[in-house]
Coordinates of C-alpha atoms and ligand atoms in Angstrom, one line a residue:
X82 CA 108.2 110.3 133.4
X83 CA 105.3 112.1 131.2
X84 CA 102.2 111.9 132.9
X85 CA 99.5 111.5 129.8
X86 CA 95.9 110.7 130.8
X87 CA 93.7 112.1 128.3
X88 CA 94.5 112.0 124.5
X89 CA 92.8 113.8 121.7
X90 CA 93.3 112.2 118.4
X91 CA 91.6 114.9 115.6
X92 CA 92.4 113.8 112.5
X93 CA 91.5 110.2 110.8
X94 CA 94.4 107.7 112.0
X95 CA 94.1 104.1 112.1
X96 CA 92.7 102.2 114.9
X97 CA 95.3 100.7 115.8
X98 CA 96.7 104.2 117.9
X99 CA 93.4 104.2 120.1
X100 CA 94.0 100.3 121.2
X101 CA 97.8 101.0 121.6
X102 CA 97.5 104.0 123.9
X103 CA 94.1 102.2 125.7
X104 CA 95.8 99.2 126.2
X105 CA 97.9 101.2 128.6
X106 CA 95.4 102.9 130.3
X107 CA 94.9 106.3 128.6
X108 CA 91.5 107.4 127.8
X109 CA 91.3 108.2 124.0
X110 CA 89.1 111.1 122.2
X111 CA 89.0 110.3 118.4
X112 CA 86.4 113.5 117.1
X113 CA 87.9 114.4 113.6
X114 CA 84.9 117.2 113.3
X115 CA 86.4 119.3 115.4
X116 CA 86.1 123.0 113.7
X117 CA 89.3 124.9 114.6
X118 CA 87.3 127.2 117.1
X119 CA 86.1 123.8 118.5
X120 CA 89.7 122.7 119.0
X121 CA 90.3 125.6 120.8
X122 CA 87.7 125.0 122.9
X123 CA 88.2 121.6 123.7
X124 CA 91.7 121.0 123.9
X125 CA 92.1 122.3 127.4
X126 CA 90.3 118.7 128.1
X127 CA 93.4 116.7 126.9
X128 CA 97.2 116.3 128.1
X129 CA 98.1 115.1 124.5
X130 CA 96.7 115.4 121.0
X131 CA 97.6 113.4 118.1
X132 CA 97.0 114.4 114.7
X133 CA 97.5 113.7 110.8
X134 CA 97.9 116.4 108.5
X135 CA 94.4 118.4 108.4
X136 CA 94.5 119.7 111.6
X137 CA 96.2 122.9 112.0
X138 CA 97.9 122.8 115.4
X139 CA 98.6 126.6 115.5
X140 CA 99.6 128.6 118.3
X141 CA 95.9 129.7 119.4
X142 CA 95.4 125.6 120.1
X143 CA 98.4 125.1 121.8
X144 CA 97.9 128.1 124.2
X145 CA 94.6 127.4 124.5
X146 CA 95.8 123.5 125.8
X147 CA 96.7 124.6 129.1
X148 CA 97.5 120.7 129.9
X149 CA 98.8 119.9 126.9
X150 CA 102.2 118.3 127.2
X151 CA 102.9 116.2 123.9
X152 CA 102.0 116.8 120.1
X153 CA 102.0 113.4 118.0
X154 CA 102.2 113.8 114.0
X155 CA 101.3 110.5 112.5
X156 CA 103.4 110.8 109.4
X157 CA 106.4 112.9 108.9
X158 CA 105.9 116.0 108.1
X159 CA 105.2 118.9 111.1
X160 CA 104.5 121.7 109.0
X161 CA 100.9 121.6 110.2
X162 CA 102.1 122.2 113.9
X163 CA 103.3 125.7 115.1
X164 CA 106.9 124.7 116.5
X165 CA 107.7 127.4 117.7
X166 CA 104.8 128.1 120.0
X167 CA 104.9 124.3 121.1
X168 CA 108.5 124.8 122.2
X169 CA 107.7 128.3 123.8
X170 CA 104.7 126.7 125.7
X171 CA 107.2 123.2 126.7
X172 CA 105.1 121.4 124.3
X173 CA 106.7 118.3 123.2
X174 CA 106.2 117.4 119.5
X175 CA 106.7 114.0 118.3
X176 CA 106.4 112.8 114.5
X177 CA 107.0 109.4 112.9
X178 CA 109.2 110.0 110.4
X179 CA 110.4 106.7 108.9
X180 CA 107.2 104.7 109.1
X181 CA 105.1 106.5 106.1
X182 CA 108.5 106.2 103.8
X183 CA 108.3 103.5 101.4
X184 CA 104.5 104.5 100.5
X185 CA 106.3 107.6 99.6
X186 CA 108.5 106.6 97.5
X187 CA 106.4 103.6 95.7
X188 CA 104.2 106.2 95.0
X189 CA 107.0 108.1 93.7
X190 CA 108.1 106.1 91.2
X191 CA 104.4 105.0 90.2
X192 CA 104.0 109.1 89.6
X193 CA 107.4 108.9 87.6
X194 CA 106.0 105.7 85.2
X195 CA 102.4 107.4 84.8
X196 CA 104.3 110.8 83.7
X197 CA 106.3 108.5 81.2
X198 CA 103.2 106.6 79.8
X199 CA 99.8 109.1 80.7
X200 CA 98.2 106.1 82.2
X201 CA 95.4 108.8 83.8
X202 CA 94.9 110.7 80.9
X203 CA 94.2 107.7 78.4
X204 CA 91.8 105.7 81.0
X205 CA 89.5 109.0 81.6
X206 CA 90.1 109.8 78.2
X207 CA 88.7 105.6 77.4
X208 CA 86.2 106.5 80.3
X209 CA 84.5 109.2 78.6
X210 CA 84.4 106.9 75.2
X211 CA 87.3 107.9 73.4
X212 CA 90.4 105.1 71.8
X213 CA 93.0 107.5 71.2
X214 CA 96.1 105.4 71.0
X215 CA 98.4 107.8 68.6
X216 CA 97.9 110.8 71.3
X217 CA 99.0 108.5 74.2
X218 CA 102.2 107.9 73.0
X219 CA 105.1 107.4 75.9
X220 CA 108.6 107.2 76.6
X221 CA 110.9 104.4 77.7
X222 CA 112.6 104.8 81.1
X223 CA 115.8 102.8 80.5
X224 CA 118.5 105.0 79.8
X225 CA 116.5 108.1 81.3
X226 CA 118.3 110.4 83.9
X227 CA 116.7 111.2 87.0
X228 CA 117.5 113.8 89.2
X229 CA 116.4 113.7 93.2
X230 CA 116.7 116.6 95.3
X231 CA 116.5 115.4 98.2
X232 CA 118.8 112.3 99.4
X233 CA 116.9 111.1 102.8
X234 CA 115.0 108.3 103.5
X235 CA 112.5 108.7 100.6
X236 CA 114.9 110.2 97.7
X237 CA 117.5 107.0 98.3
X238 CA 114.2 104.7 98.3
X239 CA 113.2 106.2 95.1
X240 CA 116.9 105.9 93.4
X241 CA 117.6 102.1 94.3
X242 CA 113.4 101.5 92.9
X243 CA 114.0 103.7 89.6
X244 CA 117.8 102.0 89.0
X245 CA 115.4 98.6 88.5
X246 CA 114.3 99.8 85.4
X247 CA 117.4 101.3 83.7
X248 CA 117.5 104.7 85.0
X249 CA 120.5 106.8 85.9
X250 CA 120.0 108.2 88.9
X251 CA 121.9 111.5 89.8
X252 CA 121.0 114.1 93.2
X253 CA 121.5 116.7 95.2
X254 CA 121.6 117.4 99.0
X255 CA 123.5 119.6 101.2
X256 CA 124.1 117.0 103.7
X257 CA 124.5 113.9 102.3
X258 CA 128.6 113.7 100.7
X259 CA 128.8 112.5 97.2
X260 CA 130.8 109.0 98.3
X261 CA 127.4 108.4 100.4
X262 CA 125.2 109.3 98.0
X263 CA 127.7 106.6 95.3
X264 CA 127.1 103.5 97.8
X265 CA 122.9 103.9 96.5
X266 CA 124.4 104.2 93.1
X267 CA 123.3 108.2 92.8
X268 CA 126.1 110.0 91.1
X269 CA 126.3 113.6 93.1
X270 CA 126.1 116.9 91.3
X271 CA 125.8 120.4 92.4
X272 CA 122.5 121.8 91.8
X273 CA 123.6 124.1 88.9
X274 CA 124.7 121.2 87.1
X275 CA 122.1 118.9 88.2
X276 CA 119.4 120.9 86.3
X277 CA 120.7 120.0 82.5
X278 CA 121.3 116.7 83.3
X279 CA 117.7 115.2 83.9
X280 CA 114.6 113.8 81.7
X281 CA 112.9 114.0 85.0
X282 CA 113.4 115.5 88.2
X283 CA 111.7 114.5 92.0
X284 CA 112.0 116.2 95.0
X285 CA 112.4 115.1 98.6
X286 CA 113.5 118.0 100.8
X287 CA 111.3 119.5 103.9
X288 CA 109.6 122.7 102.7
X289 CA 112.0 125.5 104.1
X290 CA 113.1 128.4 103.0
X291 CA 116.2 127.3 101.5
X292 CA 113.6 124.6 99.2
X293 CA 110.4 127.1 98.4
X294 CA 110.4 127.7 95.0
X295 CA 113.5 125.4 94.6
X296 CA 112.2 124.8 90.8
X297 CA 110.9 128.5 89.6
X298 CA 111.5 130.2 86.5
X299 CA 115.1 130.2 86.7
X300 CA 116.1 126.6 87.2
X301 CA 113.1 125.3 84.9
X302 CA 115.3 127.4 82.2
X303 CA 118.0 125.4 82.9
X304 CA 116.4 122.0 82.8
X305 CA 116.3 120.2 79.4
X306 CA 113.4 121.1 77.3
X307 CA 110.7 118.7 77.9
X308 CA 112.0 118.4 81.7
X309 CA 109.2 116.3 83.6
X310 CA 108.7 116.8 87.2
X311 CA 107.3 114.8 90.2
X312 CA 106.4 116.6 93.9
X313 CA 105.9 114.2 96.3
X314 CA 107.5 116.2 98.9
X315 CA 105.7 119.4 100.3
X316 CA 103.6 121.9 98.1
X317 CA 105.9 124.8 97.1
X318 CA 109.0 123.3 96.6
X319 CA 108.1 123.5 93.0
X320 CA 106.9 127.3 92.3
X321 CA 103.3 126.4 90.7
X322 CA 102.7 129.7 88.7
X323 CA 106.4 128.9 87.6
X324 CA 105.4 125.2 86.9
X325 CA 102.6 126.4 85.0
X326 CA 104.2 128.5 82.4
X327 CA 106.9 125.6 82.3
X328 CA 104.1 123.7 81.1
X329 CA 102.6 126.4 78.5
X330 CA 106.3 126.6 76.9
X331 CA 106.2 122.8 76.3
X332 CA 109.8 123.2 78.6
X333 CA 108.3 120.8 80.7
X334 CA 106.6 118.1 79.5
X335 CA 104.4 116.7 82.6
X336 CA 104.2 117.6 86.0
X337 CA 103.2 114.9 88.6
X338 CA 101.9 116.7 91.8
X339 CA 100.8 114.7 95.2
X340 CA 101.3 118.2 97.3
X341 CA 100.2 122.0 96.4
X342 CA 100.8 125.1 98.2
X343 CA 97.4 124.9 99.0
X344 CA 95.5 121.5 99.8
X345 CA 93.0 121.2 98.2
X346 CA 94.6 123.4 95.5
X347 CA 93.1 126.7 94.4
X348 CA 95.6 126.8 91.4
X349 CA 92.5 125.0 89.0
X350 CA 94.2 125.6 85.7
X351 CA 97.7 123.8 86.8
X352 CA 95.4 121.0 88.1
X353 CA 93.4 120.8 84.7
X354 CA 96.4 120.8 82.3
X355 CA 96.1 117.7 80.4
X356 CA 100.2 117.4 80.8
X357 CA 99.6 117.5 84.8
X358 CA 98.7 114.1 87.1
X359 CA 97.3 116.0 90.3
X360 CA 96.6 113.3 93.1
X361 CA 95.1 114.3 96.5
X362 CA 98.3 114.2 99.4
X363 CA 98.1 110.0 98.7
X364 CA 101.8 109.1 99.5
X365 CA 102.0 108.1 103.2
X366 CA 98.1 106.7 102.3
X367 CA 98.3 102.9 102.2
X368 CA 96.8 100.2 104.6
X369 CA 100.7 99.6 105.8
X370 CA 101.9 103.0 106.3
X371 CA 98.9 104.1 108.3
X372 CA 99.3 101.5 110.6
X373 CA 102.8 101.4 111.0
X374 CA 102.7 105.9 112.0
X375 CA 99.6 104.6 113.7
X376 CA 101.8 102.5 116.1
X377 CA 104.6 104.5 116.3
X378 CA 103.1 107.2 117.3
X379 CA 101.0 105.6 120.1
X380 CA 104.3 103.9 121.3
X381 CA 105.7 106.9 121.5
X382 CA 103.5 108.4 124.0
X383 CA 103.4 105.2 126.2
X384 CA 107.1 105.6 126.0
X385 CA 107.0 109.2 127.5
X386 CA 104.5 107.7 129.9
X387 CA 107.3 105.3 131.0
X388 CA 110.2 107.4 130.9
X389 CA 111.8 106.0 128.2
X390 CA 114.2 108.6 125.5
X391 CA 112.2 110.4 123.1
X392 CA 111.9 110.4 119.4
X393 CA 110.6 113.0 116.3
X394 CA 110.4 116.3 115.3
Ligands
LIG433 P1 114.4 113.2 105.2 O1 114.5 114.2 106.3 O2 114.8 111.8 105.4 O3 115.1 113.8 103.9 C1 115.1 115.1 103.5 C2 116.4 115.4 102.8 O4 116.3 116.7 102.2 C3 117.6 115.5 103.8 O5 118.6 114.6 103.5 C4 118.0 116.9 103.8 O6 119.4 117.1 103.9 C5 117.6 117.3 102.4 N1 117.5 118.7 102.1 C6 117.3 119.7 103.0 N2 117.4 120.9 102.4 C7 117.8 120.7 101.1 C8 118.0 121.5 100.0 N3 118.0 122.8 100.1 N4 118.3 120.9 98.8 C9 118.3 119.5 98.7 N5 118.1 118.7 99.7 C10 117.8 119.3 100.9 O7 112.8 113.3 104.8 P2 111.9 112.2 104.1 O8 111.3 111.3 105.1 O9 112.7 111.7 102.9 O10 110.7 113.2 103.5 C11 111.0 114.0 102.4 C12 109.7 114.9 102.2 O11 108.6 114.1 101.9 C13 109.3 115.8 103.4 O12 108.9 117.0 102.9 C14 108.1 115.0 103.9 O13 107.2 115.8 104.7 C15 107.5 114.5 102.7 N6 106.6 113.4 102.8 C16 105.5 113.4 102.0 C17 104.6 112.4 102.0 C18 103.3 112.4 101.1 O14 102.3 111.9 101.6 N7 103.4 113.0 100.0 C19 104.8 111.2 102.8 C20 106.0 111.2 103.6 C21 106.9 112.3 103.5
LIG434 C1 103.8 113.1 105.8 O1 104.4 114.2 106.0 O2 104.0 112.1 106.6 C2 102.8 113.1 104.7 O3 102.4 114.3 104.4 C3 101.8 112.0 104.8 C4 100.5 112.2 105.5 O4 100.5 112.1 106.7 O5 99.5 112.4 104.9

């Protein structure tokens, strides 16, 4: 039985987690101002903190949370959380990995039909006065190849989504065998002969050291010329300087970026190339998604409350 009385919630989560964990008689913080030497400060107050992805859970907080029994990620990814220290200070961590997926992958494939048709470029092109219909231009989909690195629960969304408008869908992962990856209609290829084989490639891997840089230099020169690319994953899976001369060659045609190494980005002139579609960490960021890792994550911690088996990262 986890004994959690006092909860910090630091980043912006929906409501709904504040009501869940009250409901049951735990006294909520939400203070998403919090300054990281403020988190320090404070977090000694709390026996649990739940978070999103801007606060930086590093190992200074979590030593610093001399109560602190439980770390809750609304959303999947725990990169922003120090694992390591957690588990060397008994720190349970907890994340909500299936409940953000589908916002992930429609917003995927909406990234995957913009890149085919500039849909961003030609309304702020309209927006700043402009008709330009011969430079707008697209491609079809139907017949296209896409490759998805990546076959977990948001790659296999994306390949059954994409197949509804004629796409061949082909991917890569080192876990998932190619007769699995057959029953969602993905044809299986090893990554060196994955690359030649796509119009477009997504990825949907954690960002680990077997995935940074995954497209650099070297692969992009084995893509097709005119390659387009979609990151929906974690920033640095695709190499940006890499990405950026990709784009300068005209090997790759558009580049669709939710994540960067660095959010916000400091790499301004891959975000201002007119063949790029940047868009601010949106994936997981729909009304249904938040309050579904909302929930989870709130029943989670009642559940560790009550004894009852554990779940996450
Ligand atoms: P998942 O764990 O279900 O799937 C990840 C897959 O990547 C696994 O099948 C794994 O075997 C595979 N993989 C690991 N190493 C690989 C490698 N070297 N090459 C190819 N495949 C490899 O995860 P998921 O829920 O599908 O999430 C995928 C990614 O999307 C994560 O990085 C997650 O943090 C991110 N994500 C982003 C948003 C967003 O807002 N943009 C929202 C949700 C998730
Ligand atoms: C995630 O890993 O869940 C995503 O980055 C979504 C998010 O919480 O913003």
């Amino acid at each position: 039985m986890g004994d959690i009385r006092k909860v910090l919630i630091s980043d912006s989560v929906d409501p709904k987690c504040k009501s869940v964990l009250e409901a049951k008689g735990i006294e909520v913080t939400l203070n998403t101002k919090l300054s990281p030497a403020e988190l320090v400060a404070e977090i000694p107050n709390y026996d649990g903190l739940i978070v999103r992805s801007a606060t930086k859970v590093t190992a200074e907080v979590i030593k610093a949370g001399k109560n602190l029994k439980i770390i809750g990620r609304a959303g999947t990814g725990v990169d922003n959380i120090d694992i390591k220290a957690a588990t060397e200070c008994g720190v349970i961590v907890m994340n909500t990995p299936g409940g953000n997926t589908l916002s992930a992958a429609e917003h995927t494939c909406t990234l995957m039909v913009c890149l085919a048709r500039q849909v961003p470029q030609a309304a702020a092109s309209m927006r700043e006065g402009r008709w330009d219909r011969k430079k707008y231009m697209g491609i079809e989909l139907m017949g296209k190849t896409l490759g998805i690195i990546g076959l977990g629960r948001i790659g296999r969304e994306v390949a059954t989504r994409m197949q509804s408008f004629g796409v061949r869908t082909v991917g890569y992962d080192p876990i998932v065998p190619a007769e699995a990856a057959k029953e969602f209609d993905v044809e299986f290829f090893e990554l060196n002969d994955l690359w030649p084989e796509c119009d477009f490639i997504t990825v949907h891997t954690p960002l680990i050291p077997q995935t940074r840089g995954l497209l650099g230099d070297e692969t992009f020169a084995k893509c097709k010329k005119g390659v387009r690319v979609i990151n929906c994953a974690r920033g640095g899976i695709i190499d940006e300087a890499a990405l950026l001369r990709a784009l300068q060659s005209g090997q790759c045609a558009g580049a669709a970026l939710d994540v960067f190494e660095q959010e916000p980005p400091q790499n301004t002139e891959l975000v201002q190339h007119p063949n790029v579609i940047p868009v601010c960490h949106l994936g997981a960021s729909t009304v249904e998604a938040q309050s579904r890792v909302a929930v989870e994550i709130a029943e989670q911690f009642v559940d560790f409350n009550e004894g009852k088996s554990l779940f996450g990262a």
